[in-house]
Amino acid sequence: MELLHNEGSRRVQAALTEGGYPNKVVKLSDNAHTAQAAADSLGCDVAQIAKSIVFRLKEIDSPLLVIASGINRVNEKKIAAVLDRRLGKADADFVREKTGFVIGGVSPIGHIQPVQTIVDEDLFQYKSLWAAAGHPKTVFEVTAEQLVAMTGGQVMSIT
């Protein structure tokens, strides 16, 4: 495996190791800044990409991470209603400030501060998933069960 030269990817690998997980961050030959690009690079179904989408909880100016299947579109109104919070878009500066990652490389773990997380229930259909690992060219293989354990995320329907 090529050495991880990106600070975000090293942080993700450290979080995996410290959590006792055997998962390894791997570098792709192409950018995986979209679920489709990641699936193409990995040779898997786009639904097996666990994409990390950051929203802004408006009243408390805090991030909300939604880990969604690559084929699903997040129903923001549904999530806002369940959480009883107003959701807003998170711009690139907000995402980097609150998670330590750039858009396209936001990992489910290894954030610079705790982040409230929701895990898409549809991810449990798949034996194996791939998630971003701190950079648009790095990913790690994971299961839905591991994602919930790693993030402390709330499992729900996000569509």
PDB file of C-alpha atoms in Angstrom:
ATOM      1  CA  MET A   1       0.000   0.000   0.000  1.00  0.00           C
ATOM      2  CA  GLU A   2       1.257   3.453  -0.861  1.00  0.00           C
ATOM      3  CA  LEU A   3       2.083   5.658   2.104  1.00  0.00           C
ATOM      4  CA  LEU A   4      -0.602   8.131   3.050  1.00  0.00           C
ATOM      5  CA  HIS A   5       0.780  11.608   2.481  1.00  0.00           C
ATOM      6  CA  ASN A   6      -2.468  13.420   3.279  1.00  0.00           C
ATOM      7  CA  GLU A   7      -3.116  14.510   6.872  1.00  0.00           C
ATOM      8  CA  GLY A   8      -6.845  13.716   6.617  1.00  0.00           C
ATOM      9  CA  SER A   9      -6.202  10.171   5.396  1.00  0.00           C
ATOM     10  CA  ARG A  10      -3.650   9.601   8.158  1.00  0.00           C
ATOM     11  CA  ARG A  11      -6.246  10.817  10.690  1.00  0.00           C
ATOM     12  CA  VAL A  12      -8.799   8.330   9.313  1.00  0.00           C
ATOM     13  CA  GLN A  13      -6.319   5.440   9.456  1.00  0.00           C
ATOM     14  CA  ALA A  14      -5.403   6.424  13.023  1.00  0.00           C
ATOM     15  CA  ALA A  15      -9.107   6.429  13.990  1.00  0.00           C
ATOM     16  CA  LEU A  16      -9.533   2.947  12.485  1.00  0.00           C
ATOM     17  CA  THR A  17      -6.467   1.616  14.279  1.00  0.00           C
ATOM     18  CA  GLU A  18      -7.347   3.252  17.612  1.00  0.00           C
ATOM     19  CA  GLY A  19     -10.879   1.858  17.343  1.00  0.00           C
ATOM     20  CA  GLY A  20      -9.479  -1.655  16.928  1.00  0.00           C
ATOM     21  CA  TYR A  21     -10.712  -2.019  13.349  1.00  0.00           C
ATOM     22  CA  PRO A  22      -8.618  -3.944  10.788  1.00  0.00           C
ATOM     23  CA  ASN A  23      -9.856  -1.734   7.913  1.00  0.00           C
ATOM     24  CA  LYS A  24      -7.137  -0.014   5.868  1.00  0.00           C
ATOM     25  CA  VAL A  25      -7.198   3.252   3.970  1.00  0.00           C
ATOM     26  CA  VAL A  26      -6.331   2.708   0.312  1.00  0.00           C
ATOM     27  CA  LYS A  27      -5.384   5.195  -2.373  1.00  0.00           C
ATOM     28  CA  LEU A  28      -7.246   5.119  -5.686  1.00  0.00           C
ATOM     29  CA  SER A  29      -5.667   5.894  -9.041  1.00  0.00           C
ATOM     30  CA  ASP A  30      -8.403   8.437  -9.823  1.00  0.00           C
ATOM     31  CA  ASN A  31     -10.293  10.992  -7.758  1.00  0.00           C
ATOM     32  CA  ALA A  32     -13.413   9.586  -6.129  1.00  0.00           C
ATOM     33  CA  HIS A  33     -15.063  12.931  -5.400  1.00  0.00           C
ATOM     34  CA  THR A  34     -18.475  11.566  -6.448  1.00  0.00           C
ATOM     35  CA  ALA A  35     -20.139   8.265  -5.582  1.00  0.00           C
ATOM     36  CA  GLN A  36     -20.165   7.281  -9.260  1.00  0.00           C
ATOM     37  CA  ALA A  37     -16.461   8.070  -9.698  1.00  0.00           C
ATOM     38  CA  ALA A  38     -15.615   6.033  -6.594  1.00  0.00           C
ATOM     39  CA  ALA A  39     -17.721   3.086  -7.775  1.00  0.00           C
ATOM     40  CA  ASP A  40     -16.109   3.209 -11.219  1.00  0.00           C
ATOM     41  CA  SER A  41     -12.633   3.240  -9.695  1.00  0.00           C
ATOM     42  CA  LEU A  42     -13.407   0.415  -7.262  1.00  0.00           C
ATOM     43  CA  GLY A  43     -15.428  -1.721  -9.673  1.00  0.00           C
ATOM     44  CA  CYS A  44     -18.431  -1.894  -7.336  1.00  0.00           C
ATOM     45  CA  ASP A  45     -22.050  -0.814  -7.494  1.00  0.00           C
ATOM     46  CA  VAL A  46     -22.651   2.886  -6.784  1.00  0.00           C
ATOM     47  CA  ALA A  47     -25.102   1.820  -4.054  1.00  0.00           C
ATOM     48  CA  GLN A  48     -22.111   0.356  -2.134  1.00  0.00           C
ATOM     49  CA  ILE A  49     -20.528   3.794  -1.794  1.00  0.00           C
ATOM     50  CA  ALA A  50     -21.225   5.202   1.672  1.00  0.00           C
ATOM     51  CA  LYS A  51     -21.188   8.884   0.779  1.00  0.00           C
ATOM     52  CA  SER A  52     -20.730  11.441   3.548  1.00  0.00           C
ATOM     53  CA  ILE A  53     -22.865  14.555   3.225  1.00  0.00           C
ATOM     54  CA  VAL A  54     -22.506  17.398   5.722  1.00  0.00           C
ATOM     55  CA  PHE A  55     -25.405  19.713   6.556  1.00  0.00           C
ATOM     56  CA  ARG A  56     -25.532  22.701   8.892  1.00  0.00           C
ATOM     57  CA  LEU A  57     -27.936  22.552  11.835  1.00  0.00           C
ATOM     58  CA  LYS A  58     -28.998  26.183  11.608  1.00  0.00           C
ATOM     59  CA  GLU A  59     -30.074  26.981  15.177  1.00  0.00           C
ATOM     60  CA  ILE A  60     -26.881  25.672  16.735  1.00  0.00           C
ATOM     61  CA  ASP A  61     -24.468  26.208  13.787  1.00  0.00           C
ATOM     62  CA  SER A  62     -23.294  22.634  14.142  1.00  0.00           C
ATOM     63  CA  PRO A  63     -22.587  19.968  11.504  1.00  0.00           C
ATOM     64  CA  LEU A  64     -24.820  16.987  10.790  1.00  0.00           C
ATOM     65  CA  LEU A  65     -23.252  14.127   8.861  1.00  0.00           C
ATOM     66  CA  VAL A  66     -25.519  11.891   6.791  1.00  0.00           C
ATOM     67  CA  ILE A  67     -23.879   8.693   5.531  1.00  0.00           C
ATOM     68  CA  ALA A  68     -25.988   7.674   2.550  1.00  0.00           C
ATOM     69  CA  SER A  69     -25.956   4.937  -0.045  1.00  0.00           C
ATOM     70  CA  GLY A  70     -24.454   6.290  -3.257  1.00  0.00           C
ATOM     71  CA  ILE A  71     -27.760   5.890  -5.092  1.00  0.00           C
ATOM     72  CA  ASN A  72     -29.888   7.717  -2.528  1.00  0.00           C
ATOM     73  CA  ARG A  73     -30.773  11.371  -2.420  1.00  0.00           C
ATOM     74  CA  VAL A  74     -31.130  12.763   1.092  1.00  0.00           C
ATOM     75  CA  ASN A  75     -34.631  13.997   1.959  1.00  0.00           C
ATOM     76  CA  GLU A  76     -33.631  17.050   3.989  1.00  0.00           C
ATOM     77  CA  LYS A  77     -37.205  17.836   5.072  1.00  0.00           C
ATOM     78  CA  LYS A  78     -37.689  14.323   6.457  1.00  0.00           C
ATOM     79  CA  ILE A  79     -34.443  14.463   8.455  1.00  0.00           C
ATOM     80  CA  ALA A  80     -35.212  17.964   9.724  1.00  0.00           C
ATOM     81  CA  ALA A  81     -38.618  16.760  10.919  1.00  0.00           C
ATOM     82  CA  VAL A  82     -37.161  13.715  12.716  1.00  0.00           C
ATOM     83  CA  LEU A  83     -34.471  15.830  14.403  1.00  0.00           C
ATOM     84  CA  ASP A  84     -36.825  18.794  14.963  1.00  0.00           C
ATOM     85  CA  ARG A  85     -34.089  21.080  13.581  1.00  0.00           C
ATOM     86  CA  ARG A  86     -33.703  23.293  10.529  1.00  0.00           C
ATOM     87  CA  LEU A  87     -31.119  21.985   8.065  1.00  0.00           C
ATOM     88  CA  GLY A  88     -29.052  24.228   5.864  1.00  0.00           C
ATOM     89  CA  LYS A  89     -26.453  23.698   3.194  1.00  0.00           C
ATOM     90  CA  ALA A  90     -22.882  23.445   4.400  1.00  0.00           C
ATOM     91  CA  ASP A  91     -20.389  25.311   2.217  1.00  0.00           C
ATOM     92  CA  ALA A  92     -16.798  24.164   1.694  1.00  0.00           C
ATOM     93  CA  ASP A  93     -15.412  26.421   4.432  1.00  0.00           C
ATOM     94  CA  PHE A  94     -17.953  25.183   7.002  1.00  0.00           C
ATOM     95  CA  VAL A  95     -17.236  21.536   6.103  1.00  0.00           C
ATOM     96  CA  ARG A  96     -13.467  21.979   6.415  1.00  0.00           C
ATOM     97  CA  GLU A  97     -13.774  23.996   9.649  1.00  0.00           C
ATOM     98  CA  LYS A  98     -16.116  21.527  11.381  1.00  0.00           C
ATOM     99  CA  THR A  99     -14.787  18.175  10.070  1.00  0.00           C
ATOM    100  CA  GLY A 100     -11.215  18.851   8.994  1.00  0.00           C
ATOM    101  CA  PHE A 101     -11.936  17.396   5.552  1.00  0.00           C
ATOM    102  CA  VAL A 102     -12.499  18.839   2.087  1.00  0.00           C
ATOM    103  CA  ILE A 103     -15.759  18.179   0.248  1.00  0.00           C
ATOM    104  CA  GLY A 104     -15.260  15.021  -1.814  1.00  0.00           C
ATOM    105  CA  GLY A 105     -13.072  13.464   0.870  1.00  0.00           C
ATOM    106  CA  VAL A 106     -15.267  13.732   3.981  1.00  0.00           C
ATOM    107  CA  SER A 107     -14.887  10.520   5.945  1.00  0.00           C
ATOM    108  CA  PRO A 108     -17.452   9.082   8.353  1.00  0.00           C
ATOM    109  CA  ILE A 109     -14.697   9.047  11.021  1.00  0.00           C
ATOM    110  CA  GLY A 110     -11.589  10.984  11.994  1.00  0.00           C
ATOM    111  CA  HIS A 111     -13.283  14.365  12.309  1.00  0.00           C
ATOM    112  CA  ILE A 112     -11.548  17.135  14.246  1.00  0.00           C
ATOM    113  CA  GLN A 113     -14.565  17.370  16.574  1.00  0.00           C
ATOM    114  CA  PRO A 114     -17.547  15.108  17.347  1.00  0.00           C
ATOM    115  CA  VAL A 115     -20.217  15.227  14.625  1.00  0.00           C
ATOM    116  CA  GLN A 116     -23.842  14.109  14.991  1.00  0.00           C
ATOM    117  CA  THR A 117     -24.326  11.329  12.440  1.00  0.00           C
ATOM    118  CA  ILE A 118     -27.188   9.616  10.650  1.00  0.00           C
ATOM    119  CA  VAL A 119     -26.608   6.311   8.820  1.00  0.00           C
ATOM    120  CA  ASP A 120     -28.838   5.403   5.868  1.00  0.00           C
ATOM    121  CA  GLU A 121     -30.710   2.166   6.632  1.00  0.00           C
ATOM    122  CA  ASP A 122     -30.343   1.128   2.973  1.00  0.00           C
ATOM    123  CA  LEU A 123     -26.602   0.533   3.528  1.00  0.00           C
ATOM    124  CA  PHE A 124     -27.445  -2.621   5.499  1.00  0.00           C
ATOM    125  CA  GLN A 125     -28.402  -4.397   2.241  1.00  0.00           C
ATOM    126  CA  TYR A 126     -24.732  -4.729   1.277  1.00  0.00           C
ATOM    127  CA  LYS A 127     -22.043  -6.994   2.680  1.00  0.00           C
ATOM    128  CA  SER A 128     -19.318  -4.527   1.793  1.00  0.00           C
ATOM    129  CA  LEU A 129     -19.266  -0.727   1.483  1.00  0.00           C
ATOM    130  CA  TRP A 130     -16.641   1.873   0.620  1.00  0.00           C
ATOM    131  CA  ALA A 131     -16.332   5.227   2.368  1.00  0.00           C
ATOM    132  CA  ALA A 132     -14.157   8.282   1.745  1.00  0.00           C
ATOM    133  CA  ALA A 133     -11.020   8.411   3.866  1.00  0.00           C
ATOM    134  CA  GLY A 134     -10.098  12.070   4.206  1.00  0.00           C
ATOM    135  CA  HIS A 135      -9.114  12.875   0.617  1.00  0.00           C
ATOM    136  CA  PRO A 136     -10.849  12.568  -2.787  1.00  0.00           C
ATOM    137  CA  LYS A 137      -8.404   9.775  -3.724  1.00  0.00           C
ATOM    138  CA  THR A 138      -8.612   7.667  -0.551  1.00  0.00           C
ATOM    139  CA  VAL A 139     -11.262   5.216   0.664  1.00  0.00           C
ATOM    140  CA  PHE A 140     -11.687   2.362   3.112  1.00  0.00           C
ATOM    141  CA  GLU A 141     -13.834  -0.753   3.016  1.00  0.00           C
ATOM    142  CA  VAL A 142     -16.410  -1.016   5.794  1.00  0.00           C
ATOM    143  CA  THR A 143     -19.709  -2.669   6.743  1.00  0.00           C
ATOM    144  CA  ALA A 144     -22.874  -0.841   7.742  1.00  0.00           C
ATOM    145  CA  GLU A 145     -22.594  -2.353  11.220  1.00  0.00           C
ATOM    146  CA  GLN A 146     -19.046  -0.986  11.539  1.00  0.00           C
ATOM    147  CA  LEU A 147     -20.196   2.460  10.388  1.00  0.00           C
ATOM    148  CA  VAL A 148     -22.789   2.599  13.149  1.00  0.00           C
ATOM    149  CA  ALA A 149     -20.284   1.387  15.756  1.00  0.00           C
ATOM    150  CA  MET A 150     -17.547   3.783  14.553  1.00  0.00           C
ATOM    151  CA  THR A 151     -19.763   6.866  14.376  1.00  0.00           C
ATOM    152  CA  GLY A 152     -22.397   6.247  17.036  1.00  0.00           C
ATOM    153  CA  GLY A 153     -24.781   7.146  14.225  1.00  0.00           C
ATOM    154  CA  GLN A 154     -28.566   6.946  14.298  1.00  0.00           C
ATOM    155  CA  VAL A 155     -29.900   4.506  11.662  1.00  0.00           C
ATOM    156  CA  MET A 156     -32.900   5.772   9.722  1.00  0.00           C
ATOM    157  CA  SER A 157     -34.500   6.055   6.311  1.00  0.00           C
ATOM    158  CA  ILE A 158     -33.025   9.135   4.622  1.00  0.00           C
ATOM    159  CA  THR A 159     -35.061   9.156   1.396  1.00  0.00           C
TER     160      THR A 159
END
